[in-house]
mmCIF file of N, CA and C in Angstrom:
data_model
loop_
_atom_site.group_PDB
_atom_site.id
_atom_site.type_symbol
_atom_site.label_atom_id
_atom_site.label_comp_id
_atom_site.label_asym_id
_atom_site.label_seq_id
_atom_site.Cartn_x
_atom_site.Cartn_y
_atom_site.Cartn_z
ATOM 1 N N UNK A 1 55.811 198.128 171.999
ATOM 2 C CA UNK A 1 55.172 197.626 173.184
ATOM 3 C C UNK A 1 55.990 198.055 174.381
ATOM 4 N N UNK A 2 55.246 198.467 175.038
ATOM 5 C CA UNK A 2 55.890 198.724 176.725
ATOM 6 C C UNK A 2 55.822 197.839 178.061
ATOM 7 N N UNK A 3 56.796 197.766 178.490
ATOM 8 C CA UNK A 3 56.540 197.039 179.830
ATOM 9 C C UNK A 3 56.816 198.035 181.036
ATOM 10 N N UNK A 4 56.768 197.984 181.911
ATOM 11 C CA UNK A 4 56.974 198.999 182.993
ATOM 12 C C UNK A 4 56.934 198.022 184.331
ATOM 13 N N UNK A 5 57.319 198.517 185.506
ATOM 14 C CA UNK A 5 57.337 197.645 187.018
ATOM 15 C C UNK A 5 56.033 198.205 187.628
ATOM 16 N N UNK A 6 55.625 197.672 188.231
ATOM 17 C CA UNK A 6 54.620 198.827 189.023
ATOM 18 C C UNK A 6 55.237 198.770 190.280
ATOM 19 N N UNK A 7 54.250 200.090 190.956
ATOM 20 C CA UNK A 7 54.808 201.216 192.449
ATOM 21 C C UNK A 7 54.236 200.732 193.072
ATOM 22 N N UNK A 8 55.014 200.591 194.341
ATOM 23 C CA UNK A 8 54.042 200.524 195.410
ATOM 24 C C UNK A 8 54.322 201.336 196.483
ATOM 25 N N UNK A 9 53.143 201.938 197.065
ATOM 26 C CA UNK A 9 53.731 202.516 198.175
ATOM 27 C C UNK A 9 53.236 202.234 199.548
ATOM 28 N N UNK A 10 54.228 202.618 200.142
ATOM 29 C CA UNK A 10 54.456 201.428 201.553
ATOM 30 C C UNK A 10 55.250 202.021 202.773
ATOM 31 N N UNK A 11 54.619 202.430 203.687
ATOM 32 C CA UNK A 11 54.693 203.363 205.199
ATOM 33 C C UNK A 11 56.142 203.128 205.285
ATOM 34 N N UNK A 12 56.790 203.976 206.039
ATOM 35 C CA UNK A 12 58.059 203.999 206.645
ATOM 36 C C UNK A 12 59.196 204.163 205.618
ATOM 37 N N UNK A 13 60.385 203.971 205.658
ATOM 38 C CA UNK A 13 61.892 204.735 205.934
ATOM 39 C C UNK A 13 61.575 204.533 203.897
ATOM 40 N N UNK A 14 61.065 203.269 203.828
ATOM 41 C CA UNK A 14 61.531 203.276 202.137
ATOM 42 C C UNK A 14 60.502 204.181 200.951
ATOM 43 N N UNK A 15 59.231 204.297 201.138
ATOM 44 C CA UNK A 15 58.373 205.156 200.210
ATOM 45 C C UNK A 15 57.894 204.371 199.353
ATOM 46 N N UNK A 16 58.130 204.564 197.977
ATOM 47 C CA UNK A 16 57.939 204.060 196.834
ATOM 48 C C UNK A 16 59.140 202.862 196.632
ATOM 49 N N UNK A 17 58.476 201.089 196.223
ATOM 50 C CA UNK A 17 58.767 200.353 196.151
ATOM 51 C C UNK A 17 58.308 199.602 194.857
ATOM 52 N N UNK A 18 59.433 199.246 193.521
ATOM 53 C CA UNK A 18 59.287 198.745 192.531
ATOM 54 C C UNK A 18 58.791 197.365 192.669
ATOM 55 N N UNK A 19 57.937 196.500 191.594
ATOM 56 C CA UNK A 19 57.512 195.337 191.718
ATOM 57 C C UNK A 19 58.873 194.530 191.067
ATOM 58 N N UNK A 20 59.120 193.583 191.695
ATOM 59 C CA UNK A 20 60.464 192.880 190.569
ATOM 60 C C UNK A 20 60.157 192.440 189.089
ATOM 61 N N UNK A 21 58.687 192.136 189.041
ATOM 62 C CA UNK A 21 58.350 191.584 187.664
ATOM 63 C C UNK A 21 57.583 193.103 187.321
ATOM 64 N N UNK A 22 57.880 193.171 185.132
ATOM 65 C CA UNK A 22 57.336 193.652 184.564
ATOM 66 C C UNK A 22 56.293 193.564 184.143
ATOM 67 N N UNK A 23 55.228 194.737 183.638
ATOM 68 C CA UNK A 23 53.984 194.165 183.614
ATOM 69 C C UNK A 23 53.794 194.671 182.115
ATOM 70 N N UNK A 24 52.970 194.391 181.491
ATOM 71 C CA UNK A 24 52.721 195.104 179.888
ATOM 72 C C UNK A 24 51.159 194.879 179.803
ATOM 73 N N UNK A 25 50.788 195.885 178.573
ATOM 74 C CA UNK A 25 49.297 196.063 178.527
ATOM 75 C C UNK A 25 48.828 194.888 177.118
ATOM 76 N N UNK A 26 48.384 193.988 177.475
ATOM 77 C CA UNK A 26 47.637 192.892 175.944
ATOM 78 C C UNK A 26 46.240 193.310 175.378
ATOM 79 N N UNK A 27 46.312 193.349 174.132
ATOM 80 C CA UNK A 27 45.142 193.558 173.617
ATOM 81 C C UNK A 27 44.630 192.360 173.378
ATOM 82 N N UNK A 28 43.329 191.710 174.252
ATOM 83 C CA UNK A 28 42.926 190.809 173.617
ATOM 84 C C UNK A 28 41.971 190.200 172.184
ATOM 85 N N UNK A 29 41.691 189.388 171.815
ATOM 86 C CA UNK A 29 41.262 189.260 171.312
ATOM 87 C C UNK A 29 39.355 189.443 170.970
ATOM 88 N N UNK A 30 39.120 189.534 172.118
ATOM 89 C CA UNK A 30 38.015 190.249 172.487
ATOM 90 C C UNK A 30 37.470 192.364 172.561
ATOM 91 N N UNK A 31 39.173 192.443 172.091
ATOM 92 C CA UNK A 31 39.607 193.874 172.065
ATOM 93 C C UNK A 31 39.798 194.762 173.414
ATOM 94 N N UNK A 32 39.187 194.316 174.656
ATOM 95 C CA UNK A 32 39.805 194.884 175.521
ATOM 96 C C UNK A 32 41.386 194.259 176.360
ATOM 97 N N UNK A 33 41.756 195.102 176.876
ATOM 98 C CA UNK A 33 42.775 195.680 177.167
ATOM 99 C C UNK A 33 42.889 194.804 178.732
ATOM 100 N N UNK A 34 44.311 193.972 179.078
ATOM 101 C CA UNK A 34 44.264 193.224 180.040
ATOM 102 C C UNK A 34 45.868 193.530 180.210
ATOM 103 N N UNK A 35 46.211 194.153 181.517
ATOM 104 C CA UNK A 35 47.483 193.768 182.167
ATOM 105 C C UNK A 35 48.112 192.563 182.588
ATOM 106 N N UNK A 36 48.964 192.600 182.039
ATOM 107 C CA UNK A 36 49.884 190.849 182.268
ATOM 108 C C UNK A 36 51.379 190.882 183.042
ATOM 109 N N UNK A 37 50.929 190.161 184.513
ATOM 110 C CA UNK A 37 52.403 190.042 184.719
ATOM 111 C C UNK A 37 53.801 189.153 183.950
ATOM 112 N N UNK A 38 54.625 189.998 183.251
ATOM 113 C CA UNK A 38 56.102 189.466 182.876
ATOM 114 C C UNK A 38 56.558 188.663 183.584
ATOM 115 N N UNK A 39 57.750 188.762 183.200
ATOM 116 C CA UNK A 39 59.047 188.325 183.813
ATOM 117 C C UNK A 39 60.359 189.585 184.516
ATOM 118 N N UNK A 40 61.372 188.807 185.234
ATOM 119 C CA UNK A 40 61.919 190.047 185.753
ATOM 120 C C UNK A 40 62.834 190.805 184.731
ATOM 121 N N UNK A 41 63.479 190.174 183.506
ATOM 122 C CA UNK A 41 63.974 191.052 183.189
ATOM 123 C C UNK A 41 63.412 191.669 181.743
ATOM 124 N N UNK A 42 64.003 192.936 181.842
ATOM 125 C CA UNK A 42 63.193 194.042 180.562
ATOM 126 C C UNK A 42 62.949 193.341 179.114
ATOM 127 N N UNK A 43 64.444 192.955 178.732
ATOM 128 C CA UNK A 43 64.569 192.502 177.503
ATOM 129 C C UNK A 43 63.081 191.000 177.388
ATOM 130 N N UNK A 44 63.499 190.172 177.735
ATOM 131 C CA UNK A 44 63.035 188.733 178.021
ATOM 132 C C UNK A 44 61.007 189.182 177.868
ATOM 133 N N UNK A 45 60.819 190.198 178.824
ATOM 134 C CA UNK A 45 59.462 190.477 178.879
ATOM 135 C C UNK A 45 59.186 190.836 177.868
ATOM 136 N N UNK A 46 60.271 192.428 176.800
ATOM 137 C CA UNK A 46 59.464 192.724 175.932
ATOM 138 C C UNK A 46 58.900 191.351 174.689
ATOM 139 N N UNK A 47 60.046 190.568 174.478
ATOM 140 C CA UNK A 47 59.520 189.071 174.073
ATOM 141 C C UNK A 47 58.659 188.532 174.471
ATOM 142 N N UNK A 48 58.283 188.711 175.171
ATOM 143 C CA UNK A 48 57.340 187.615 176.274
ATOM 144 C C UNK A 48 55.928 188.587 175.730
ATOM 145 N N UNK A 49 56.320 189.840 175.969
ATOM 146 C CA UNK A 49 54.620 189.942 175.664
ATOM 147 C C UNK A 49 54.693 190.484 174.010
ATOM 148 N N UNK A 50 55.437 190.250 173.093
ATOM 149 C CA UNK A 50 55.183 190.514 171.913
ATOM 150 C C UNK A 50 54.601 189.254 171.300
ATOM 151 N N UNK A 51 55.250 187.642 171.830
ATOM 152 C CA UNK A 51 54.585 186.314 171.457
ATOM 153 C C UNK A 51 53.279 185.987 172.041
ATOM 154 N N UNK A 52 52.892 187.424 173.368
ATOM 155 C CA UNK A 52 51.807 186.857 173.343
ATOM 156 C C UNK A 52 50.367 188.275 172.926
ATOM 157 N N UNK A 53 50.677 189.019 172.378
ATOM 158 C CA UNK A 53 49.963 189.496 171.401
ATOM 159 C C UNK A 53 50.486 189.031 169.948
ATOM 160 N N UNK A 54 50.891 188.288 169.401
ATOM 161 C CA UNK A 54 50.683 187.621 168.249
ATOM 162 C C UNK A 54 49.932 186.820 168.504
ATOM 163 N N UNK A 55 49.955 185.789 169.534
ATOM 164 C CA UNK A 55 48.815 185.251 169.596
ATOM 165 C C UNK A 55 47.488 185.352 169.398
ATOM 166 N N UNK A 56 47.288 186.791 170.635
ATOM 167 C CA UNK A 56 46.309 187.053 170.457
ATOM 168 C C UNK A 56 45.369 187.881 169.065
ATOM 169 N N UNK A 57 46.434 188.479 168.290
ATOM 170 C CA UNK A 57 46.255 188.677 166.738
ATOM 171 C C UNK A 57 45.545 187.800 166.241
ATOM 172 N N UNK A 58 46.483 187.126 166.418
ATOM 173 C CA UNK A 58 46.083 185.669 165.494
ATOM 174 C C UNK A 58 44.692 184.804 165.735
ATOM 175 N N UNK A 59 44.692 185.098 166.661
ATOM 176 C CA UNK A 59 42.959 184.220 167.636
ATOM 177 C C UNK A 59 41.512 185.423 166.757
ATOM 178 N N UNK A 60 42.278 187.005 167.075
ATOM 179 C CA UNK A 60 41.008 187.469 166.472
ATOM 180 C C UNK A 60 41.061 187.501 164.941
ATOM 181 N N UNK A 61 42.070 187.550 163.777
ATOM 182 C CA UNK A 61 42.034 187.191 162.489
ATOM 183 C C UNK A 61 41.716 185.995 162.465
ATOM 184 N N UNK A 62 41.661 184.825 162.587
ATOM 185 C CA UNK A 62 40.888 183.509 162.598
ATOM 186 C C UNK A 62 39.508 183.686 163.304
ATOM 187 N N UNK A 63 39.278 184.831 163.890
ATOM 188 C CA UNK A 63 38.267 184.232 164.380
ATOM 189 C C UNK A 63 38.088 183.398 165.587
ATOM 190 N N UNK A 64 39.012 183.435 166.389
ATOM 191 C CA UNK A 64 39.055 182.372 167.475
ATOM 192 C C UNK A 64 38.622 182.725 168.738
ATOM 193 N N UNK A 65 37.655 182.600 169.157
ATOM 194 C CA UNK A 65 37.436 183.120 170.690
ATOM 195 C C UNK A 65 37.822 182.109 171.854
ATOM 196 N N UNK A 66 37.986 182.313 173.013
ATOM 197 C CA UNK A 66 38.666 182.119 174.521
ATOM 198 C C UNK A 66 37.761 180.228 174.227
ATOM 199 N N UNK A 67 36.502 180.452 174.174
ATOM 200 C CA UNK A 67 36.184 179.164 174.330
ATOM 201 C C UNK A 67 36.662 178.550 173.617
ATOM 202 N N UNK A 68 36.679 178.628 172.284
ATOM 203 C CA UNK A 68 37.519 177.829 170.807
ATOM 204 C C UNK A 68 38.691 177.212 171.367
ATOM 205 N N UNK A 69 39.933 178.071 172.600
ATOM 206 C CA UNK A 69 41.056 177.881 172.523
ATOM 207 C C UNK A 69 40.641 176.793 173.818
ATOM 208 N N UNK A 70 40.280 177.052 174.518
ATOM 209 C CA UNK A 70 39.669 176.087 175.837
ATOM 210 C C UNK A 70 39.560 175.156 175.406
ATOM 211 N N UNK A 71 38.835 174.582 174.651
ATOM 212 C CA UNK A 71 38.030 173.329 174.070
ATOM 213 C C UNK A 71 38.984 172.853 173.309
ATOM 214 N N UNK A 72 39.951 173.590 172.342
ATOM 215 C CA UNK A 72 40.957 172.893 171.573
ATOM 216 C C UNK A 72 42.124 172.501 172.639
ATOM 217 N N UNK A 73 41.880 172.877 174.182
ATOM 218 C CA UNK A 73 43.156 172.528 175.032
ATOM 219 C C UNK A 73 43.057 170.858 175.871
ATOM 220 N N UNK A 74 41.468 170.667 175.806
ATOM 221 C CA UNK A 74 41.193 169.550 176.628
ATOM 222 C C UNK A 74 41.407 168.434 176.179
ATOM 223 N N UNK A 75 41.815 167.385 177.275
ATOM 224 C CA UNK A 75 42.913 166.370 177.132
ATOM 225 C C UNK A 75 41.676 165.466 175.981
ATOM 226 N N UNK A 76 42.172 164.673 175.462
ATOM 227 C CA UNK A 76 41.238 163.819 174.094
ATOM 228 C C UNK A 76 40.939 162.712 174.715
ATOM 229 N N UNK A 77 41.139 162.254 175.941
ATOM 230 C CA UNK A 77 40.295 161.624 176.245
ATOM 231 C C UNK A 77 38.894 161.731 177.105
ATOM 232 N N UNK A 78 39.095 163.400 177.506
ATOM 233 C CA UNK A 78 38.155 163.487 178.388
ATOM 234 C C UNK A 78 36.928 163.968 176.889
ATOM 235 N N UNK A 79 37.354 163.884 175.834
ATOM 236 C CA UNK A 79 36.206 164.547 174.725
ATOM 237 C C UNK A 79 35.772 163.107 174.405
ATOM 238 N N UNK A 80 36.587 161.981 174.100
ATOM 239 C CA UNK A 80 36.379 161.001 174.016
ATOM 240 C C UNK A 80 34.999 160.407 174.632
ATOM 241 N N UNK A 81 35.415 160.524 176.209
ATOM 242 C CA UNK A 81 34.359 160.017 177.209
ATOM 243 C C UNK A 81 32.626 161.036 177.297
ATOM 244 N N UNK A 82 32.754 162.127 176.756
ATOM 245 C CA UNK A 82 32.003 162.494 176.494
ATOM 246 C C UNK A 82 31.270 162.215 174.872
ATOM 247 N N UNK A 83 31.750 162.173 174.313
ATOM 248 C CA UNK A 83 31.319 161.384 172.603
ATOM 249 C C UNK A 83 30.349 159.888 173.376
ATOM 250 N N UNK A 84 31.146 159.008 173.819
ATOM 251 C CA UNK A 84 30.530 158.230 174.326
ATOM 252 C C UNK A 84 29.468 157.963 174.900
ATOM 253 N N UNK A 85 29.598 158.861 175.986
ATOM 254 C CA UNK A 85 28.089 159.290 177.089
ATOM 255 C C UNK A 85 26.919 159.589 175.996
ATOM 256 N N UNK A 86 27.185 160.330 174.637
ATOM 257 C CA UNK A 86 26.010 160.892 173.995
ATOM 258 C C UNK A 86 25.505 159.992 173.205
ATOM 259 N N UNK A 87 26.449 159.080 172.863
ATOM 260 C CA UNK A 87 26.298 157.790 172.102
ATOM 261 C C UNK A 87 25.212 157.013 172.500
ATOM 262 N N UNK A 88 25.556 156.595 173.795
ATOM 263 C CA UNK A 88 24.624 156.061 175.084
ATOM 264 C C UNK A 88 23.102 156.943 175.279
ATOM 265 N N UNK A 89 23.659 158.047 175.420
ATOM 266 C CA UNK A 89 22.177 158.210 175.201
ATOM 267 C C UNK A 89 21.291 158.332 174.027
ATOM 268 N N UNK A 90 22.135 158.994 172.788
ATOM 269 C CA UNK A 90 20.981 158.348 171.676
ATOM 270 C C UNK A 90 20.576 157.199 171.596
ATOM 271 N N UNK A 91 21.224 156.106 172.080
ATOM 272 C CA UNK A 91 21.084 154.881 171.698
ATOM 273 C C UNK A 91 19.581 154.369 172.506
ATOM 274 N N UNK A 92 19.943 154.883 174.167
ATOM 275 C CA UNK A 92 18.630 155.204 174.537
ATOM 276 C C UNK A 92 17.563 155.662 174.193
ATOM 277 N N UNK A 93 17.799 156.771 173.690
ATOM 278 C CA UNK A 93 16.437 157.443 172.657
ATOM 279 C C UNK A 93 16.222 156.480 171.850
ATOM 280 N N UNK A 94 16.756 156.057 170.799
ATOM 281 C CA UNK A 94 16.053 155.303 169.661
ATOM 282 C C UNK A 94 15.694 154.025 170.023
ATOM 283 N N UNK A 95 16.196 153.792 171.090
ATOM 284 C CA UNK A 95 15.227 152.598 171.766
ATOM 285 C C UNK A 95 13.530 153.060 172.376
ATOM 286 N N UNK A 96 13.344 153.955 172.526
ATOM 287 C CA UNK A 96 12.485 154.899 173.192
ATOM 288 C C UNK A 96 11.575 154.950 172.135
ATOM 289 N N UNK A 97 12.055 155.322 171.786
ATOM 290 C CA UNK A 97 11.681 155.947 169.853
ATOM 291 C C UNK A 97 10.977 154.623 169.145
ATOM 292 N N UNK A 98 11.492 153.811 169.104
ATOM 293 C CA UNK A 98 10.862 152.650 168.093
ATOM 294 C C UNK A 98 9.579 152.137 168.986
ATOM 295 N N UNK A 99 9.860 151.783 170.622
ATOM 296 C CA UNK A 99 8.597 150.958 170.960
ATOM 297 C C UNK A 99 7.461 151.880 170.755
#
């Protein structure tokens, strides 16, 4: 895996100007290809983006898509309060339902 700085270039005395953070290329799990800003130093990044293409390995051998991981992130009570709400409304329906 590679990380690299990116260039910038920028009028007057200096030219070409390095970014302080490294950037590396992730394959997602969706299979395309997404640039990720690092961290500043080389070593630390190439870590940084090797834990996070295992991840993303790992999401497409399971099978896991972006929403899967979304939905497994939300706090348990806000799933809670929604369980509830639906509760409420079947309960409505089958009141509906019988008269």
């Amino acid at each position: 895996m590679n990380v690299w700085r990116k260039q910038t270039t920028k009028r007057g005395d200096n030219g070409v100007v390095l970014s302080k953070r490294f950037y590396g290329t992730l394959r997602l799990a969706s299979g395309r290809a997404q640039q990720v800003p690092l961290v500043e130093d080389r070593d630390a990044s190439k870590t940084l983006l090797r834990r996070l293409q295992s991840e993303q390995d790992e999401y497409r051998s399971f099978g896991r898509s972006a929403a899967f991981v979304r939905e497994r992130q939300r706090p348990l009570l806000e799933l809670v309060d929604e369980f509830e709400g639906f509760l409420a409304l079947e309960a409505v329906t089958n009141l509906v339902g019988d008269s």
